[in-house]
Coordinates of C-alpha atoms in Angstrom, one line a residue:
M1 CA 62.2 162.1 114.9
L2 CA 62.5 164.5 117.8
K3 CA 65.7 164.3 119.8
I4 CA 65.3 165.3 123.4
Y5 CA 68.3 167.1 125.0
H6 CA 68.6 166.5 128.7
K7 CA 71.3 169.1 129.3
M8 CA 70.2 172.2 127.5
L9 CA 70.3 175.8 128.5
L10 CA 72.0 175.2 131.9
G11 CA 73.3 178.7 132.0
V12 CA 70.0 180.2 131.1
L13 CA 68.2 178.2 133.7
A14 CA 70.7 179.2 136.3
L15 CA 70.0 182.8 135.5
G16 CA 66.3 182.2 135.8
M17 CA 66.8 180.5 139.2
I18 CA 68.9 183.4 140.4
T19 CA 66.1 185.8 139.3
S20 CA 63.4 183.8 141.0
C21 CA 65.3 183.4 144.2
T22 CA 65.8 187.1 144.9
P23 CA 64.3 188.2 148.2
E24 CA 61.4 190.1 146.7
G25 CA 60.9 187.7 143.8
A26 CA 59.6 188.8 140.4
E27 CA 56.7 191.3 140.5
Y28 CA 55.6 190.7 136.9
I29 CA 55.7 187.5 134.8
D30 CA 57.7 189.2 132.0
E31 CA 60.6 189.7 134.6
L32 CA 61.1 185.9 134.3
D33 CA 61.5 185.9 130.5
I34 CA 64.9 184.7 129.5
V35 CA 66.7 185.4 126.2
Y36 CA 69.7 183.2 125.1
T37 CA 71.8 183.6 122.0
N38 CA 74.9 182.0 120.6
H39 CA 76.8 181.9 117.3
D40 CA 79.6 180.6 115.2
P41 CA 82.5 182.8 116.2
D42 CA 84.3 182.3 112.8
F43 CA 81.3 183.3 110.7
V44 CA 81.5 186.8 109.1
F45 CA 77.9 188.1 109.2
S46 CA 78.8 191.5 107.7
S47 CA 79.7 189.8 104.4
Q48 CA 76.1 188.5 104.0
N49 CA 73.4 190.6 102.3
T50 CA 70.1 188.7 101.9
Y51 CA 67.9 186.4 104.0
A52 CA 64.8 184.4 103.5
L53 CA 62.0 183.8 106.1
P54 CA 59.2 181.3 105.9
D55 CA 55.6 182.5 106.3
Q56 CA 54.7 180.2 109.2
V57 CA 56.2 179.3 112.6
V58 CA 56.6 175.6 113.2
K59 CA 55.1 174.2 116.3
I60 CA 57.4 171.9 118.2
T61 CA 55.4 169.2 120.1
E62 CA 56.1 166.2 122.4
E63 CA 54.9 163.8 119.7
I64 CA 57.5 161.8 117.7
V65 CA 57.7 163.1 114.2
D66 CA 57.7 160.4 111.6
G67 CA 56.7 162.2 108.4
E68 CA 57.8 161.8 104.9
P69 CA 60.1 164.2 103.1
G70 CA 58.1 167.2 101.9
D71 CA 55.3 166.7 104.5
E72 CA 54.6 169.9 106.4
P73 CA 54.5 170.0 110.2
E74 CA 52.0 171.7 112.5
Y75 CA 52.2 175.4 112.9
I76 CA 51.4 177.7 115.9
D77 CA 48.5 180.1 116.1
P78 CA 48.7 182.5 113.1
A79 CA 48.3 185.5 115.4
Y80 CA 51.5 184.6 117.1
S81 CA 53.2 183.7 113.9
V82 CA 52.6 187.1 112.4
T83 CA 54.1 188.8 115.6
I84 CA 57.2 186.5 115.5
L85 CA 57.8 186.9 111.8
N86 CA 57.3 190.6 111.7
S87 CA 59.7 191.1 114.7
I88 CA 62.4 189.0 113.0
R89 CA 61.8 190.8 109.7
S90 CA 62.0 194.2 111.4
N91 CA 65.3 193.4 113.1
M92 CA 66.9 191.8 110.1
N93 CA 66.0 194.8 107.9
S94 CA 67.3 197.2 110.5
L95 CA 70.6 195.4 110.5
G96 CA 70.9 196.1 106.8
Y97 CA 69.8 192.7 105.3
T98 CA 67.4 192.4 102.4
E99 CA 64.6 189.8 102.5
V100 CA 64.3 187.7 99.4
D101 CA 62.4 184.6 98.4
K102 CA 63.9 181.3 99.3
S103 CA 64.3 180.5 95.6
A104 CA 66.5 183.6 95.1
N105 CA 69.6 182.0 96.7
P106 CA 69.5 183.9 100.0
D107 CA 72.8 184.3 101.9
L108 CA 71.0 183.5 105.2
I109 CA 67.8 181.7 106.3
V110 CA 66.0 182.4 109.6
L111 CA 63.9 179.5 110.8
P112 CA 61.4 180.3 113.7
S113 CA 59.8 177.6 115.8
A114 CA 57.8 177.7 119.1
M115 CA 56.5 175.4 121.7
Q116 CA 54.6 175.3 125.0
T117 CA 55.3 172.3 127.1
D118 CA 57.0 171.0 130.3
Q119 CA 60.0 169.7 128.4
L120 CA 62.3 171.4 125.9
Y121 CA 63.1 169.7 122.6
F122 CA 65.6 172.2 121.2
Y123 CA 67.6 170.0 118.9
Y124 CA 64.6 168.8 116.8
D125 CA 65.0 166.6 113.7
W126 CA 65.7 167.9 110.2
W127 CA 62.2 166.8 109.2
Y128 CA 60.6 170.0 110.5
W129 CA 62.2 172.1 107.8
N130 CA 63.1 169.7 104.9
W131 CA 59.9 170.5 103.1
W132 CA 60.8 174.2 102.9
Y133 CA 64.6 174.5 103.0
P134 CA 66.0 175.2 99.5
G135 CA 67.9 172.4 97.8
W136 CA 67.5 170.1 100.8
G137 CA 69.1 166.7 100.2
T138 CA 68.8 163.2 101.7
G139 CA 70.7 162.8 104.9
W140 CA 71.1 166.5 105.7
G141 CA 70.9 167.8 109.3
W142 CA 72.0 170.5 111.7
Y143 CA 75.3 171.2 113.2
Y144 CA 76.7 174.1 115.3
P145 CA 80.2 175.2 114.0
G146 CA 82.5 176.4 116.7
Y147 CA 80.0 176.5 119.6
Y148 CA 77.6 174.3 121.4
P149 CA 73.8 174.6 121.4
P150 CA 72.1 175.6 124.7
Q151 CA 71.1 172.8 127.0
V152 CA 68.2 172.4 129.4
S153 CA 66.3 169.5 131.0
R154 CA 62.9 171.1 131.7
I155 CA 60.9 174.3 131.3
R156 CA 57.3 175.1 132.1
T157 CA 56.6 178.1 129.9
G158 CA 56.4 178.8 126.2
T159 CA 59.6 179.1 124.2
V160 CA 60.5 180.6 120.8
F161 CA 63.5 179.3 118.9
L162 CA 65.3 181.1 116.1
Q163 CA 67.9 179.3 113.9
M164 CA 69.9 181.3 111.4
T165 CA 71.5 179.0 108.7
Q166 CA 73.7 179.4 105.7
P167 CA 72.3 177.5 102.7
E168 CA 75.7 177.4 100.9
G169 CA 77.6 176.3 104.0
I170 CA 76.6 172.6 103.8
N171 CA 79.6 170.5 104.7
A172 CA 80.8 167.2 103.2
A173 CA 78.6 165.3 105.7
D174 CA 75.5 167.1 104.4
Q175 CA 75.2 169.1 107.7
I176 CA 73.7 172.6 107.5
P177 CA 75.6 175.1 109.8
V178 CA 73.4 176.9 112.3
I179 CA 75.4 180.0 112.5
W180 CA 73.2 181.9 115.1
T181 CA 70.7 180.6 117.6
G182 CA 68.2 182.5 119.7
V183 CA 66.1 181.0 122.5
M184 CA 63.4 183.0 124.2
N185 CA 61.7 181.4 127.1
G186 CA 58.4 182.4 128.7
L187 CA 56.8 184.1 125.8
L188 CA 53.6 182.3 125.1
E189 CA 51.8 183.1 128.4
G190 CA 49.1 185.6 129.2
S191 CA 46.7 187.4 126.8
K192 CA 47.4 187.7 123.1
D193 CA 48.3 191.3 123.6
Q194 CA 50.7 190.5 126.4
V195 CA 52.3 187.7 124.4
A196 CA 52.8 190.0 121.4
T197 CA 54.5 192.6 123.5
R198 CA 56.8 190.1 125.2
I199 CA 57.6 188.4 121.9
N200 CA 58.6 191.7 120.4
N201 CA 60.7 192.7 123.4
S202 CA 62.4 189.3 123.6
I203 CA 63.2 189.0 119.9
N204 CA 64.5 192.6 119.9
Q205 CA 66.7 191.7 122.9
A206 CA 68.0 188.6 121.1
F207 CA 69.2 190.8 118.2
T208 CA 70.4 193.6 120.5
Q209 CA 72.7 191.2 122.5
S210 CA 74.0 189.9 119.2
P211 CA 75.9 193.0 117.8
Y212 CA 78.0 190.8 115.5
L213 CA 74.9 190.3 113.3
A214 CA 75.1 193.9 112.1
K215 CA 76.4 194.5 108.5

């Protein structure tokens, strides 16, 4: 079931408000795009070598999710999925990681999701990924070790979410550590070519402003 956060991305929204309140205002829509990242400060990314990436991008919706374990969720437009996945793959490979299949015991897993709605459901339920995540067990869920997820109450543009997890880091309470989070707001607007360019730019920025990811 979707969990709605009412206090997410406060800092990110504040930045957006400052930008939109400048005397001249934004000349182009991409000037309002916002990229937020956060991570587990105790995690040593440089000791990791491999990662897995799904071949679809999950679509986060306003509907309550009540599926059975193993059921697949809805996905976003394949044209956008390819752009998002290729951008993630390019950045991860450039950082020195090697992509492997999820069955090959990857050190890291990157889970991309996207939405376009007036409200942000960032902390969505485990159900969205339990069908794909390797070795997923009953009662598992997300947690954010050593830091807090971003918080926001409302957005009106498209948003892409990236969650980087460690499959072997499951704790005693069956919680999967989300060791890095990226949130890119304002991406799914305009023509497909414009969206593709903005997705690439924003995902690149998310990795650029996360130098600790480098091996």
